[in-house]
Amino acid sequence: MLLSTAARSAIAAPGLGRCAASAIALKYSNAIYGAAIKQSPQALNKVHADLALVANTIATQSEVSAFLNNPTLSASERGSALTKFFAKLDSAAPKKDPISDTTKNLLSVLSENGRLGETQGVIEGFNELVAQYRGELDVIVTSATPLAKDVLSRLETTLKASQAGQKAKTLKVTNKVNPSVLGGIIVDFGDKTIDLSVQSRVTKLNNALQQSV
């Protein structure tokens, strides 16, 4: 009930931009986090494991991603496909442990509201809430090429000395490679982003040149 009530407030008019969509996803993230933690820490862990399985299935099975991101499906078509998706998840779950009713409720509400395309964003937001609950700080460092271990080690030391790092019980640094950043790095942690990429500087230069014309 809590999940359904909170999620209904996330319904918005069509045509919203990326920031609005992210805000909508976060409302669902907060809703399922609240529903799970209200039950018990064990329920939270179960939903966390369920959504990790959902995320992995989306990433590895193109037909699932296509289904979730197809806005042309009718409500009945989404419902039918979702039932098959639940069966797929149950069969792939570790020790054949079926996904929880809380997780099914989330996906059902997303389907009913035509928001299945927000699923990945919802999972990311939920994971951040779980990390906060556990005192974890996940840091994503994006670079054009893989960073050397000594560079990552120095970054980790610097981050541990930061205000956010000192509050965290554990800190995990992950290096993601994205050639489009050209050079430099982008550091994401919590709700903060530090953009030190060459691409960012190029974009700022282009904007400045356009304004001066």
Short mmCIF file of C-alpha atoms in Angstrom, two decimals:
data_model
loop_
_atom_site.label_atom_id
_atom_site.label_comp_id
_atom_site.label_asym_id
_atom_site.label_seq_id
_atom_site.Cartn_x
_atom_site.Cartn_y
_atom_site.Cartn_z
CA MET A 1 0.00 0.00 0.00
CA LEU A 2 2.82 2.37 0.95
CA LEU A 3 4.58 1.67 -2.35
CA SER A 4 1.44 2.16 -4.44
CA THR A 5 0.50 5.42 -2.68
CA ALA A 6 3.95 6.94 -2.97
CA ALA A 7 4.41 5.83 -6.56
CA ARG A 8 1.08 7.26 -7.68
CA SER A 9 2.34 10.71 -6.74
CA ALA A 10 5.18 10.20 -9.24
CA ILE A 11 2.84 10.21 -12.26
CA ALA A 12 3.67 13.26 -14.35
CA ALA A 13 2.63 14.83 -17.60
CA PRO A 14 4.28 13.48 -20.76
CA GLY A 15 7.11 15.34 -22.39
CA LEU A 16 9.18 15.86 -19.24
CA GLY A 17 12.92 16.12 -19.67
CA ARG A 18 15.70 13.97 -18.32
CA CYS A 19 15.91 15.78 -14.96
CA ALA A 20 12.18 15.36 -14.40
CA ALA A 21 12.41 11.67 -15.33
CA SER A 22 15.23 11.21 -12.83
CA ALA A 23 13.11 12.89 -10.16
CA ILE A 24 10.25 10.52 -10.95
CA ALA A 25 12.55 7.49 -10.71
CA LEU A 26 13.81 8.70 -7.34
CA LYS A 27 10.25 8.86 -5.99
CA TYR A 28 9.80 5.19 -6.85
CA SER A 29 13.23 4.46 -5.32
CA ASN A 30 12.18 6.09 -2.07
CA ALA A 31 8.84 4.28 -2.16
CA ILE A 32 10.27 0.77 -2.45
CA TYR A 33 13.07 1.54 0.02
CA GLY A 34 10.49 2.73 2.54
CA ALA A 35 8.26 -0.28 1.92
CA ALA A 36 11.16 -2.73 2.37
CA ILE A 37 12.79 -1.17 5.43
CA LYS A 38 9.40 -0.89 7.12
CA GLN A 39 9.17 -4.69 6.96
CA SER A 40 12.67 -5.54 8.21
CA PRO A 41 16.39 -5.27 7.35
CA GLN A 42 16.11 -8.80 5.92
CA ALA A 43 13.32 -7.65 3.59
CA LEU A 44 15.53 -4.76 2.47
CA ASN A 45 18.37 -7.18 1.70
CA LYS A 46 15.98 -9.38 -0.27
CA VAL A 47 14.69 -6.51 -2.39
CA HIS A 48 18.27 -5.37 -2.94
CA ALA A 49 19.17 -8.84 -4.24
CA ASP A 50 16.01 -8.96 -6.36
CA LEU A 51 16.77 -5.65 -8.05
CA ALA A 52 20.38 -6.70 -8.68
CA LEU A 53 18.95 -9.66 -10.57
CA VAL A 54 16.55 -7.39 -12.45
CA ALA A 55 19.40 -5.04 -13.42
CA ASN A 56 21.58 -7.93 -14.58
CA THR A 57 18.72 -9.39 -16.64
CA ILE A 58 18.11 -6.02 -18.31
CA ALA A 59 21.83 -5.66 -19.09
CA THR A 60 22.28 -9.16 -20.50
CA GLN A 61 18.98 -9.85 -22.27
CA SER A 62 18.14 -7.40 -25.03
CA GLU A 63 14.54 -8.57 -25.32
CA VAL A 64 13.90 -7.63 -21.69
CA SER A 65 15.40 -4.18 -22.20
CA ALA A 66 13.32 -3.75 -25.34
CA PHE A 67 10.14 -4.68 -23.47
CA LEU A 68 10.78 -2.30 -20.58
CA ASN A 69 11.59 0.59 -22.91
CA ASN A 70 8.72 0.07 -25.37
CA PRO A 71 6.18 2.88 -24.76
CA THR A 72 3.81 1.59 -27.45
CA LEU A 73 2.66 -1.49 -25.51
CA SER A 74 -0.87 -1.47 -24.16
CA ALA A 75 -1.59 -2.02 -20.46
CA SER A 76 -2.69 -5.60 -21.14
CA GLU A 77 0.42 -6.30 -23.23
CA ARG A 78 2.65 -4.93 -20.47
CA GLY A 79 0.82 -7.04 -17.89
CA SER A 80 1.22 -10.20 -19.93
CA ALA A 81 4.90 -9.55 -20.60
CA LEU A 82 5.48 -8.71 -16.95
CA THR A 83 4.07 -12.06 -15.85
CA LYS A 84 6.57 -13.80 -18.13
CA PHE A 85 9.33 -11.54 -16.79
CA PHE A 86 8.51 -12.56 -13.21
CA ALA A 87 8.76 -16.23 -14.22
CA LYS A 88 12.13 -15.56 -15.88
CA LEU A 89 13.43 -13.84 -12.75
CA ASP A 90 12.20 -16.62 -10.46
CA SER A 91 13.94 -19.28 -12.54
CA ALA A 92 17.19 -17.28 -12.59
CA ALA A 93 17.18 -16.42 -8.89
CA PRO A 94 19.91 -17.96 -6.69
CA LYS A 95 18.69 -21.19 -5.04
CA LYS A 96 15.44 -20.68 -6.98
CA ASP A 97 14.34 -18.19 -4.33
CA PRO A 98 11.38 -16.33 -5.92
CA ILE A 99 11.54 -12.56 -6.06
CA SER A 100 9.63 -10.88 -3.24
CA ASP A 101 6.11 -9.52 -3.43
CA THR A 102 7.55 -6.06 -2.69
CA THR A 103 9.71 -6.24 -5.82
CA LYS A 104 6.81 -7.56 -7.90
CA ASN A 105 4.65 -4.76 -6.55
CA LEU A 106 7.21 -2.17 -7.65
CA LEU A 107 7.40 -3.51 -11.20
CA SER A 108 3.60 -3.85 -11.36
CA VAL A 109 3.11 -0.22 -10.29
CA LEU A 110 5.71 0.93 -12.82
CA SER A 111 3.83 -1.03 -15.48
CA GLU A 112 0.43 0.33 -14.48
CA ASN A 113 1.77 3.90 -14.57
CA GLY A 114 3.55 3.40 -17.89
CA ARG A 115 6.92 3.94 -16.22
CA LEU A 116 8.76 0.67 -16.87
CA GLY A 117 11.32 2.69 -18.79
CA GLU A 118 12.34 4.22 -15.46
CA THR A 119 13.29 0.82 -14.00
CA GLN A 120 17.06 1.23 -14.22
CA GLY A 121 16.92 4.71 -12.70
CA VAL A 122 14.72 3.40 -9.90
CA ILE A 123 17.24 0.64 -9.15
CA GLU A 124 20.16 3.08 -9.13
CA GLY A 125 18.33 5.37 -6.72
CA PHE A 126 17.38 2.45 -4.49
CA ASN A 127 20.98 1.21 -4.42
CA GLU A 128 22.14 4.65 -3.28
CA LEU A 129 19.61 4.61 -0.43
CA VAL A 130 20.75 1.13 0.64
CA ALA A 131 24.38 2.26 0.53
CA GLN A 132 23.54 5.22 2.77
CA TYR A 133 21.68 2.93 5.16
CA ARG A 134 24.71 0.63 5.38
CA GLY A 135 27.18 3.49 5.68
CA GLU A 136 28.72 2.75 2.29
CA LEU A 137 30.03 5.35 -0.15
CA ASP A 138 30.23 4.18 -3.75
CA VAL A 139 32.41 6.38 -5.92
CA ILE A 140 32.36 6.11 -9.72
CA VAL A 141 35.41 7.52 -11.47
CA THR A 142 34.88 7.82 -15.22
CA SER A 143 37.89 8.21 -17.49
CA ALA A 144 38.71 7.92 -21.19
CA THR A 145 41.05 4.99 -20.52
CA PRO A 146 41.50 2.70 -17.48
CA LEU A 147 43.28 4.47 -14.62
CA ALA A 148 46.44 3.01 -13.12
CA LYS A 149 46.09 1.35 -9.71
CA ASP A 150 48.31 3.95 -8.03
CA VAL A 151 46.11 6.76 -9.37
CA LEU A 152 42.97 5.06 -8.05
CA SER A 153 44.70 4.47 -4.73
CA ARG A 154 45.57 8.18 -4.41
CA LEU A 155 42.00 9.11 -5.32
CA GLU A 156 40.66 6.74 -2.69
CA THR A 157 42.93 8.23 -0.04
CA THR A 158 41.79 11.75 -0.94
CA LEU A 159 38.13 10.75 -0.91
CA LYS A 160 38.47 9.05 2.50
CA ALA A 161 39.75 12.34 3.88
CA SER A 162 36.72 14.24 2.53
CA GLN A 163 33.69 15.04 4.69
CA ALA A 164 31.56 12.42 2.91
CA GLY A 165 34.34 9.83 3.12
CA GLN A 166 34.81 10.33 6.85
CA LYS A 167 31.10 9.72 7.46
CA ALA A 168 31.12 6.45 5.51
CA LYS A 169 31.86 3.09 7.12
CA THR A 170 33.23 1.75 3.84
CA LEU A 171 34.30 3.41 0.60
CA LYS A 172 34.38 1.68 -2.78
CA VAL A 173 35.95 3.23 -5.87
CA THR A 174 34.97 1.91 -9.31
CA ASN A 175 36.65 3.03 -12.52
CA LYS A 176 34.39 3.20 -15.57
CA VAL A 177 35.78 3.82 -19.04
CA ASN A 178 34.04 6.21 -21.44
CA PRO A 179 36.17 7.44 -24.37
CA SER A 180 33.84 10.41 -24.93
CA VAL A 181 35.28 12.22 -21.90
CA LEU A 182 38.47 12.60 -24.06
CA GLY A 183 40.73 13.04 -21.03
CA GLY A 184 40.65 13.88 -17.34
CA ILE A 185 38.09 12.29 -15.02
CA ILE A 186 34.52 12.62 -13.77
CA VAL A 187 33.95 11.67 -10.13
CA ASP A 188 30.43 10.75 -8.98
CA PHE A 189 29.59 10.03 -5.35
CA GLY A 190 26.28 10.39 -3.58
CA ASP A 191 24.45 13.31 -5.17
CA LYS A 192 27.68 15.07 -6.18
CA THR A 193 29.56 15.15 -9.47
CA ILE A 194 33.03 16.61 -9.96
CA ASP A 195 33.65 17.03 -13.69
CA LEU A 196 37.35 17.39 -14.47
CA SER A 197 37.07 15.99 -18.00
CA VAL A 198 38.47 17.49 -21.18
CA GLN A 199 35.03 17.10 -22.75
CA SER A 200 33.57 19.38 -20.09
CA ARG A 201 36.16 22.05 -20.82
CA VAL A 202 35.54 21.72 -24.58
CA THR A 203 31.81 22.11 -24.03
CA LYS A 204 32.34 25.24 -21.90
CA LEU A 205 34.64 26.67 -24.57
CA ASN A 206 32.08 25.99 -27.32
CA ASN A 207 29.35 27.65 -25.27
CA ALA A 208 31.54 30.68 -24.68
CA LEU A 209 32.39 30.96 -28.38
CA GLN A 210 28.73 30.70 -29.36
CA GLN A 211 27.77 33.45 -26.92
CA SER A 212 30.47 35.75 -28.26
CA VAL A 213 29.30 35.43 -31.90
#
